């Protein structure tokens, strides 16, 4: 891998950093307080071509690669994990359309995803199916006319209930394989489809500006051309897309670690105890040194995994490693930064309070820490 970034990539990093600090930082405070989706900022972000970062130019996208996407993600994640995750889910869904969609599906949906006029959502998780994705109970049955009738419930679905949400990609069982395993397929569910209802939204620990809610499907009828990809291949298709998602989560862990370092270092230099700045105490210095080392290590590893992905090489294990490493170390960094702040870290007005809350979910999303450990162990022949 060439470790020198192109001039275009460096310029993109600068642009994202400036936009995040100028536009998103203020919106993040509002999101954390008001729990509202940042429509104005999303529009400005989309106007920069970022909603369609991986969508080919012929559909209105920017057509950039995975590494460039990750470079942008780490800059955004250092300022707002919430906005970064809104963007990540949207990009993941758009990418599924790029790789799995028919020509008609691409022409219908991708221009709106690229412009940010429509926001993508991915509905896999159910009350009884999280890490055990194959255990989902939502079913799709084909009727005599060839239409699909879908029944079931989804939970914790991100981006599903905003004013611009549409074209949700939903996973449902469409039969059995080998008489025992469920045959799972992907479906496109337009907003307003009869039988498709937005359920309760959730009061979360963090990510307050991101819409997360239940979806209810009661005799939800969609036409035969709503199938995305091959019938019965949905789980394999979804899991293939998780590699990039796991690299993103690891990257966000690194970005959060970097943000924790900045907050803790600034506070430790200003805060005086026993007549000295906290930064002069070796125990504090050790925490700061760990944060700096971990942030750089995560960043380098994430860049390598993203480069593999961009080259079309197998990165299944590397993606799991980045996710495991980045999110675990982010939790440690947030805990240490919180500890350095002492009682002030308990106060919501301090940024470290939000960083501490945000760190906790990183070990859950896109596959839990335990799932990543199992995947890595399998690669070792265990």
Short mmCIF file of C-alpha atoms in Angstrom, two decimals:
data_model
loop_
_atom_site.label_atom_id
_atom_site.label_comp_id
_atom_site.label_asym_id
_atom_site.label_seq_id
_atom_site.Cartn_x
_atom_site.Cartn_y
_atom_site.Cartn_z
CA UNK A 1 0.00 0.00 0.00
CA UNK A 2 1.20 3.51 -0.86
CA UNK A 3 0.88 5.42 2.42
CA UNK A 4 0.97 8.80 0.68
CA UNK A 5 -2.50 10.15 0.05
CA UNK A 6 -3.33 11.79 -3.26
CA UNK A 7 -3.75 15.56 -3.44
CA UNK A 8 -7.48 14.99 -4.07
CA UNK A 9 -7.79 12.89 -0.91
CA UNK A 10 -5.94 15.47 1.18
CA UNK A 11 -8.21 18.20 -0.17
CA UNK A 12 -11.29 16.11 0.62
CA UNK A 13 -10.07 15.61 4.19
CA UNK A 14 -9.64 19.36 4.56
CA UNK A 15 -13.08 20.06 3.11
CA UNK A 16 -14.80 17.55 5.41
CA UNK A 17 -12.88 18.81 8.45
CA UNK A 18 -13.85 22.42 7.72
CA UNK A 19 -17.49 21.53 7.05
CA UNK A 20 -17.73 19.44 10.20
CA UNK A 21 -16.28 22.16 12.39
CA UNK A 22 -18.27 24.95 10.76
CA UNK A 23 -21.67 23.30 10.24
CA UNK A 24 -21.93 20.00 12.07
CA UNK A 25 -20.43 20.92 15.45
CA UNK A 26 -23.27 23.33 16.23
CA UNK A 27 -25.86 20.92 14.83
CA UNK A 28 -24.45 18.17 17.04
CA UNK A 29 -25.19 20.18 20.17
CA UNK A 30 -28.73 20.77 18.92
CA UNK A 31 -29.21 17.09 18.08
CA UNK A 32 -28.03 15.98 21.50
CA UNK A 33 -30.40 18.46 23.13
CA UNK A 34 -33.47 18.37 20.87
CA UNK A 35 -33.29 14.84 19.39
CA UNK A 36 -34.15 16.17 15.91
CA UNK A 37 -32.78 15.13 12.52
CA UNK A 38 -30.45 17.82 11.03
CA UNK A 39 -32.26 18.39 7.72
CA UNK A 40 -30.50 21.65 6.84
CA UNK A 41 -27.02 20.26 7.45
CA UNK A 42 -27.86 17.06 5.55
CA UNK A 43 -28.92 19.19 2.56
CA UNK A 44 -25.66 21.16 2.63
CA UNK A 45 -23.65 17.95 3.00
CA UNK A 46 -25.47 16.38 0.09
CA UNK A 47 -24.89 19.46 -2.07
CA UNK A 48 -21.15 18.79 -1.67
CA UNK A 49 -21.66 15.39 -3.31
CA UNK A 50 -21.15 13.45 -0.09
CA UNK A 51 -24.52 11.67 0.04
CA UNK A 52 -23.52 9.93 -3.18
CA UNK A 53 -19.84 9.45 -2.39
CA UNK A 54 -19.76 5.80 -3.60
CA UNK A 55 -22.52 6.11 -6.23
CA UNK A 56 -21.25 6.10 -9.84
CA UNK A 57 -21.32 9.46 -11.68
CA UNK A 58 -23.85 8.20 -14.23
CA UNK A 59 -26.42 8.17 -11.41
CA UNK A 60 -25.40 11.56 -10.02
CA UNK A 61 -22.85 10.33 -7.50
CA UNK A 62 -19.22 11.20 -6.84
CA UNK A 63 -17.89 7.73 -7.68
CA UNK A 64 -15.10 7.74 -5.09
CA UNK A 65 -13.49 4.65 -3.54
CA UNK A 66 -13.65 3.00 -0.12
CA UNK A 67 -10.40 4.49 1.19
CA UNK A 68 -11.45 8.03 0.30
CA UNK A 69 -14.79 7.39 2.01
CA UNK A 70 -13.01 6.23 5.16
CA UNK A 71 -10.76 9.32 5.13
CA UNK A 72 -13.88 11.49 5.08
CA UNK A 73 -15.58 9.36 7.73
CA UNK A 74 -12.77 9.77 10.26
CA UNK A 75 -12.90 13.56 9.92
CA UNK A 76 -16.67 13.65 10.38
CA UNK A 77 -16.58 11.12 13.21
CA UNK A 78 -14.15 13.25 15.19
CA UNK A 79 -16.77 16.02 15.32
CA UNK A 80 -20.10 14.17 15.27
CA UNK A 81 -20.57 10.44 15.62
CA UNK A 82 -24.30 10.94 15.13
CA UNK A 83 -24.05 12.67 11.76
CA UNK A 84 -21.35 10.23 10.67
CA UNK A 85 -23.65 7.27 11.42
CA UNK A 86 -26.61 8.86 9.62
CA UNK A 87 -24.34 9.17 6.62
CA UNK A 88 -22.89 5.65 7.00
CA UNK A 89 -26.28 3.93 6.94
CA UNK A 90 -27.33 5.96 3.90
CA UNK A 91 -24.12 5.14 2.02
CA UNK A 92 -24.40 1.43 2.90
CA UNK A 93 -27.94 1.25 1.53
CA UNK A 94 -27.06 3.18 -1.63
CA UNK A 95 -24.13 0.83 -2.15
CA UNK A 96 -26.48 -2.16 -1.98
CA UNK A 97 -28.50 -0.65 -4.81
CA UNK A 98 -25.28 -0.07 -6.80
CA UNK A 99 -24.13 -3.68 -6.50
CA UNK A 100 -27.44 -5.56 -6.36
CA UNK A 101 -30.02 -3.43 -8.13
CA UNK A 102 -31.47 -3.95 -11.58
CA UNK A 103 -31.01 -1.17 -14.10
CA UNK A 104 -34.56 0.01 -13.44
CA UNK A 105 -34.00 0.04 -9.66
CA UNK A 106 -30.77 1.99 -10.05
CA UNK A 107 -32.36 4.57 -12.31
CA UNK A 108 -35.31 5.01 -9.96
CA UNK A 109 -33.48 5.26 -6.63
CA UNK A 110 -29.81 6.15 -7.02
CA UNK A 111 -30.21 9.73 -8.31
CA UNK A 112 -32.35 10.57 -5.27
CA UNK A 113 -29.89 8.89 -2.92
CA UNK A 114 -26.99 10.72 -4.58
CA UNK A 115 -28.67 14.10 -4.20
CA UNK A 116 -29.68 13.40 -0.61
CA UNK A 117 -33.34 13.95 -1.50
CA UNK A 118 -34.01 10.45 -0.19
CA UNK A 119 -32.41 8.89 2.89
CA UNK A 120 -31.57 5.19 2.95
CA UNK A 121 -32.41 2.77 5.78
CA UNK A 122 -31.56 -0.91 6.30
CA UNK A 123 -34.02 -3.12 8.21
CA UNK A 124 -32.49 -6.37 9.46
CA UNK A 125 -32.62 -6.39 13.28
CA UNK A 126 -35.70 -7.81 15.01
CA UNK A 127 -36.76 -8.18 18.65
CA UNK A 128 -35.49 -11.78 18.57
CA UNK A 129 -32.77 -11.49 15.94
CA UNK A 130 -29.71 -9.31 16.44
CA UNK A 131 -26.37 -11.08 16.23
CA UNK A 132 -28.31 -14.15 15.04
CA UNK A 133 -29.34 -12.50 11.78
CA UNK A 134 -30.50 -15.81 10.31
CA UNK A 135 -33.03 -16.10 13.12
CA UNK A 136 -35.28 -13.35 11.79
CA UNK A 137 -39.02 -14.07 11.74
CA UNK A 138 -40.28 -11.53 9.22
CA UNK A 139 -41.70 -13.53 6.31
CA UNK A 140 -42.42 -12.72 2.68
CA UNK A 141 -44.80 -14.98 0.76
CA UNK A 142 -45.43 -14.74 -2.97
CA UNK A 143 -49.08 -14.74 -4.05
CA UNK A 144 -50.64 -16.00 -7.28
CA UNK A 145 -50.00 -12.65 -9.00
CA UNK A 146 -46.30 -12.78 -8.19
CA UNK A 147 -46.51 -10.03 -5.58
CA UNK A 148 -44.87 -10.40 -2.18
CA UNK A 149 -46.85 -10.15 1.06
CA UNK A 150 -44.63 -9.33 4.04
CA UNK A 151 -45.43 -9.71 7.74
CA UNK A 152 -43.19 -9.07 10.73
CA UNK A 153 -41.53 -6.53 13.02
CA UNK A 154 -38.18 -4.79 12.87
CA UNK A 155 -36.51 -2.90 15.71
CA UNK A 156 -33.74 -0.29 16.17
CA UNK A 157 -33.85 0.62 12.47
CA UNK A 158 -31.77 3.71 11.73
CA UNK A 159 -32.89 6.48 9.31
CA UNK A 160 -36.28 4.81 8.77
CA UNK A 161 -38.68 7.50 9.98
CA UNK A 162 -37.46 10.90 8.80
CA UNK A 163 -39.32 13.13 6.34
CA UNK A 164 -36.92 12.06 3.57
CA UNK A 165 -36.62 8.34 4.39
CA UNK A 166 -37.52 6.10 1.45
CA UNK A 167 -36.50 2.95 -0.37
CA UNK A 168 -35.75 1.07 2.84
CA UNK A 169 -33.96 -2.23 2.24
CA UNK A 170 -35.69 -4.87 4.37
CA UNK A 171 -34.69 -8.48 5.03
CA UNK A 172 -37.32 -11.21 5.16
CA UNK A 173 -37.45 -15.00 5.06
CA UNK A 174 -38.76 -16.29 1.73
CA UNK A 175 -38.67 -20.01 2.46
CA UNK A 176 -36.16 -22.64 3.56
CA UNK A 177 -32.93 -24.02 2.14
CA UNK A 178 -32.06 -27.69 2.62
CA UNK A 179 -35.23 -28.05 4.68
CA UNK A 180 -33.67 -26.39 7.72
CA UNK A 181 -32.01 -23.04 6.98
CA UNK A 182 -34.12 -20.00 6.17
CA UNK A 183 -33.93 -18.58 2.68
CA UNK A 184 -33.60 -14.83 3.23
CA UNK A 185 -34.12 -12.12 0.62
CA UNK A 186 -33.79 -8.32 0.37
CA UNK A 187 -36.79 -6.16 -0.49
CA UNK A 188 -37.21 -2.51 -1.38
CA UNK A 189 -39.99 -0.92 0.69
CA UNK A 190 -41.07 2.54 -0.50
CA UNK A 191 -42.44 4.93 2.11
CA UNK A 192 -46.23 4.92 2.10
CA UNK A 193 -46.58 1.28 1.07
CA UNK A 194 -49.87 -0.07 2.51
CA UNK A 195 -49.20 -2.32 5.48
CA UNK A 196 -45.83 -0.68 6.20
CA UNK A 197 -46.04 1.33 9.42
CA UNK A 198 -43.51 3.35 11.37
CA UNK A 199 -43.59 2.18 14.98
CA UNK A 200 -42.25 3.73 18.15
CA UNK A 201 -38.99 5.65 18.17
CA UNK A 202 -36.51 5.03 20.97
CA UNK A 203 -35.02 7.26 23.66
CA UNK A 204 -31.36 6.36 23.29
CA UNK A 205 -28.25 6.91 25.37
CA UNK A 206 -26.66 8.79 22.46
CA UNK A 207 -27.08 9.37 18.68
CA UNK A 208 -30.00 11.63 19.57
CA UNK A 209 -30.41 13.23 16.14
CA UNK A 210 -30.53 9.89 14.38
CA UNK A 211 -33.94 8.34 13.85
CA UNK A 212 -34.09 4.80 15.28
CA UNK A 213 -37.42 3.06 15.45
CA UNK A 214 -39.59 -0.01 15.15
CA UNK A 215 -41.10 -1.00 11.80
CA UNK A 216 -44.34 -2.96 11.58
CA UNK A 217 -45.34 -4.93 8.48
CA UNK A 218 -48.91 -6.25 8.35
CA UNK A 219 -49.81 -7.79 5.00
CA UNK A 220 -47.43 -5.33 3.39
CA UNK A 221 -47.77 -5.96 -0.35
CA UNK A 222 -44.94 -5.10 -2.77
CA UNK A 223 -44.56 -5.99 -6.48
CA UNK A 224 -42.24 -8.71 -7.73
CA UNK A 225 -39.68 -6.17 -8.92
CA UNK A 226 -39.17 -5.03 -5.31
CA UNK A 227 -36.73 -7.90 -4.79
CA UNK A 228 -33.19 -6.48 -4.47
CA UNK A 229 -30.60 -8.97 -5.67
CA UNK A 230 -31.25 -12.69 -5.90
CA UNK A 231 -34.04 -14.47 -4.07
CA UNK A 232 -32.62 -16.43 -1.15
CA UNK A 233 -29.27 -14.65 -1.29
CA UNK A 234 -30.21 -11.77 0.97
CA UNK A 235 -28.21 -12.78 4.02
CA UNK A 236 -25.07 -13.41 2.01
CA UNK A 237 -25.56 -10.11 0.20
CA UNK A 238 -26.04 -8.21 3.45
CA UNK A 239 -23.07 -9.81 5.18
CA UNK A 240 -20.85 -8.97 2.20
CA UNK A 241 -21.70 -5.31 2.72
CA UNK A 242 -20.81 -5.53 6.40
CA UNK A 243 -17.07 -5.57 5.67
CA UNK A 244 -17.08 -1.89 4.77
CA UNK A 245 -19.50 -1.16 7.61
CA UNK A 246 -17.14 -2.75 10.11
CA UNK A 247 -14.23 -0.73 8.78
CA UNK A 248 -16.40 2.36 9.24
CA UNK A 249 -17.19 1.48 12.86
CA UNK A 250 -13.51 0.86 13.58
CA UNK A 251 -12.73 4.20 11.96
CA UNK A 252 -15.35 5.91 14.10
CA UNK A 253 -13.74 4.32 17.14
CA UNK A 254 -10.44 5.87 16.11
CA UNK A 255 -12.10 9.23 15.48
CA UNK A 256 -13.76 9.14 18.90
CA UNK A 257 -10.44 8.20 20.50
CA UNK A 258 -8.87 11.23 18.81
CA UNK A 259 -11.67 13.47 20.09
CA UNK A 260 -11.25 12.08 23.62
CA UNK A 261 -7.53 12.83 23.45
CA UNK A 262 -8.19 16.43 22.40
CA UNK A 263 -10.70 17.01 25.18
CA UNK A 264 -8.65 15.28 27.88
CA UNK A 265 -5.38 16.97 26.89
CA UNK A 266 -6.89 20.45 26.85
CA UNK A 267 -8.60 19.89 30.18
CA UNK A 268 -5.52 18.32 31.79
CA UNK A 269 -3.37 21.30 30.83
CA UNK A 270 -5.82 23.78 32.35
CA UNK A 271 -7.04 21.92 35.43
CA UNK A 272 -4.90 22.49 38.52
CA UNK A 273 -4.72 20.10 41.48
CA UNK A 274 -2.21 20.17 44.33
CA UNK A 275 -0.68 23.24 42.75
CA UNK A 276 0.10 21.57 39.41
CA UNK A 277 -1.65 20.97 36.10
CA UNK A 278 -3.13 17.48 35.76
CA UNK A 279 -0.99 16.99 32.66
CA UNK A 280 2.12 17.07 34.86
CA UNK A 281 1.09 13.92 36.74
CA UNK A 282 2.48 10.69 35.32
CA UNK A 283 -0.76 8.75 35.74
CA UNK A 284 -2.51 11.34 33.57
CA UNK A 285 0.35 11.31 31.08
CA UNK A 286 0.05 7.54 30.76
CA UNK A 287 -3.63 7.80 29.84
CA UNK A 288 -2.93 10.52 27.28
CA UNK A 289 -0.05 8.55 25.78
CA UNK A 290 -2.28 5.49 25.39
CA UNK A 291 -4.98 7.55 23.68
CA UNK A 292 -2.50 9.05 21.22
CA UNK A 293 -0.98 5.66 20.41
CA UNK A 294 -4.34 3.97 20.00
CA UNK A 295 -5.78 6.72 17.80
CA UNK A 296 -2.85 6.48 15.42
CA UNK A 297 -2.84 2.69 15.41
CA UNK A 298 -6.55 2.48 14.63
CA UNK A 299 -6.21 5.06 11.87
CA UNK A 300 -3.37 3.19 10.15
CA UNK A 301 -5.10 -0.18 10.36
CA UNK A 302 -8.41 1.25 9.12
CA UNK A 303 -6.66 2.83 6.13
CA UNK A 304 -5.08 -0.52 5.27
CA UNK A 305 -8.38 -2.40 5.52
CA UNK A 306 -10.13 0.26 3.44
CA UNK A 307 -7.36 0.06 0.84
CA UNK A 308 -7.87 -3.71 0.61
CA UNK A 309 -11.60 -3.14 0.16
CA UNK A 310 -11.02 -0.52 -2.53
CA UNK A 311 -8.72 -2.94 -4.39
CA UNK A 312 -11.43 -5.60 -4.35
CA UNK A 313 -9.32 -7.88 -2.16
CA UNK A 314 -10.67 -10.07 0.62
CA UNK A 315 -10.72 -8.05 3.84
CA UNK A 316 -13.17 -10.08 5.92
CA UNK A 317 -10.71 -10.71 8.75
CA UNK A 318 -9.10 -7.26 8.61
CA UNK A 319 -12.53 -5.62 8.79
CA UNK A 320 -13.39 -7.64 11.90
CA UNK A 321 -10.02 -6.78 13.44
CA UNK A 322 -10.42 -3.06 12.77
CA UNK A 323 -13.91 -3.12 14.23
CA UNK A 324 -12.79 -5.03 17.32
CA UNK A 325 -9.70 -2.92 17.89
CA UNK A 326 -11.20 0.48 17.10
CA UNK A 327 -14.36 0.17 19.15
CA UNK A 328 -12.77 -1.47 22.18
CA UNK A 329 -10.04 1.14 22.40
CA UNK A 330 -12.61 3.90 21.93
CA UNK A 331 -14.44 2.72 25.04
CA UNK A 332 -11.15 2.75 26.94
CA UNK A 333 -10.30 6.24 25.68
CA UNK A 334 -13.73 7.57 26.61
CA UNK A 335 -13.46 6.06 30.09
CA UNK A 336 -10.00 7.54 30.62
CA UNK A 337 -11.03 10.97 29.31
CA UNK A 338 -14.10 10.87 31.54
CA UNK A 339 -11.89 9.98 34.52
CA UNK A 340 -9.48 12.82 33.80
CA UNK A 341 -12.41 15.25 33.83
CA UNK A 342 -13.54 13.96 37.22
CA UNK A 343 -16.93 15.26 38.33
CA UNK A 344 -17.12 17.60 35.35
CA UNK A 345 -17.29 14.60 33.04
CA UNK A 346 -20.63 13.74 34.64
CA UNK A 347 -22.09 17.01 33.39
CA UNK A 348 -23.79 17.02 29.99
CA UNK A 349 -22.41 20.46 29.15
CA UNK A 350 -18.97 18.89 28.76
CA UNK A 351 -18.27 17.25 25.41
CA UNK A 352 -16.55 14.29 27.07
CA UNK A 353 -19.90 13.30 28.56
CA UNK A 354 -21.34 12.78 25.07
CA UNK A 355 -18.20 11.02 23.86
CA UNK A 356 -18.48 8.59 26.78
CA UNK A 357 -22.12 7.84 25.91
CA UNK A 358 -21.39 7.47 22.21
CA UNK A 359 -18.50 5.07 22.76
CA UNK A 360 -20.70 2.41 24.36
CA UNK A 361 -22.77 1.61 21.25
CA UNK A 362 -19.75 1.21 18.97
CA UNK A 363 -19.10 -2.27 20.36
CA UNK A 364 -22.67 -3.30 19.44
CA UNK A 365 -23.42 -1.92 15.97
CA UNK A 366 -22.31 -3.71 12.77
CA UNK A 367 -21.69 -6.88 14.78
CA UNK A 368 -20.86 -7.09 18.47
CA UNK A 369 -17.36 -7.39 19.88
CA UNK A 370 -18.03 -11.06 20.54
CA UNK A 371 -19.05 -11.68 16.91
CA UNK A 372 -15.82 -10.05 15.70
CA UNK A 373 -13.81 -12.27 18.04
CA UNK A 374 -15.54 -15.36 16.64
CA UNK A 375 -14.85 -14.28 13.05
CA UNK A 376 -11.19 -13.66 13.81
CA UNK A 377 -10.89 -16.99 15.63
CA UNK A 378 -12.31 -18.78 12.59
CA UNK A 379 -9.65 -17.17 10.41
CA UNK A 380 -7.08 -18.73 12.74
CA UNK A 381 -8.54 -22.17 12.12
CA UNK A 382 -10.32 -22.48 15.44
#
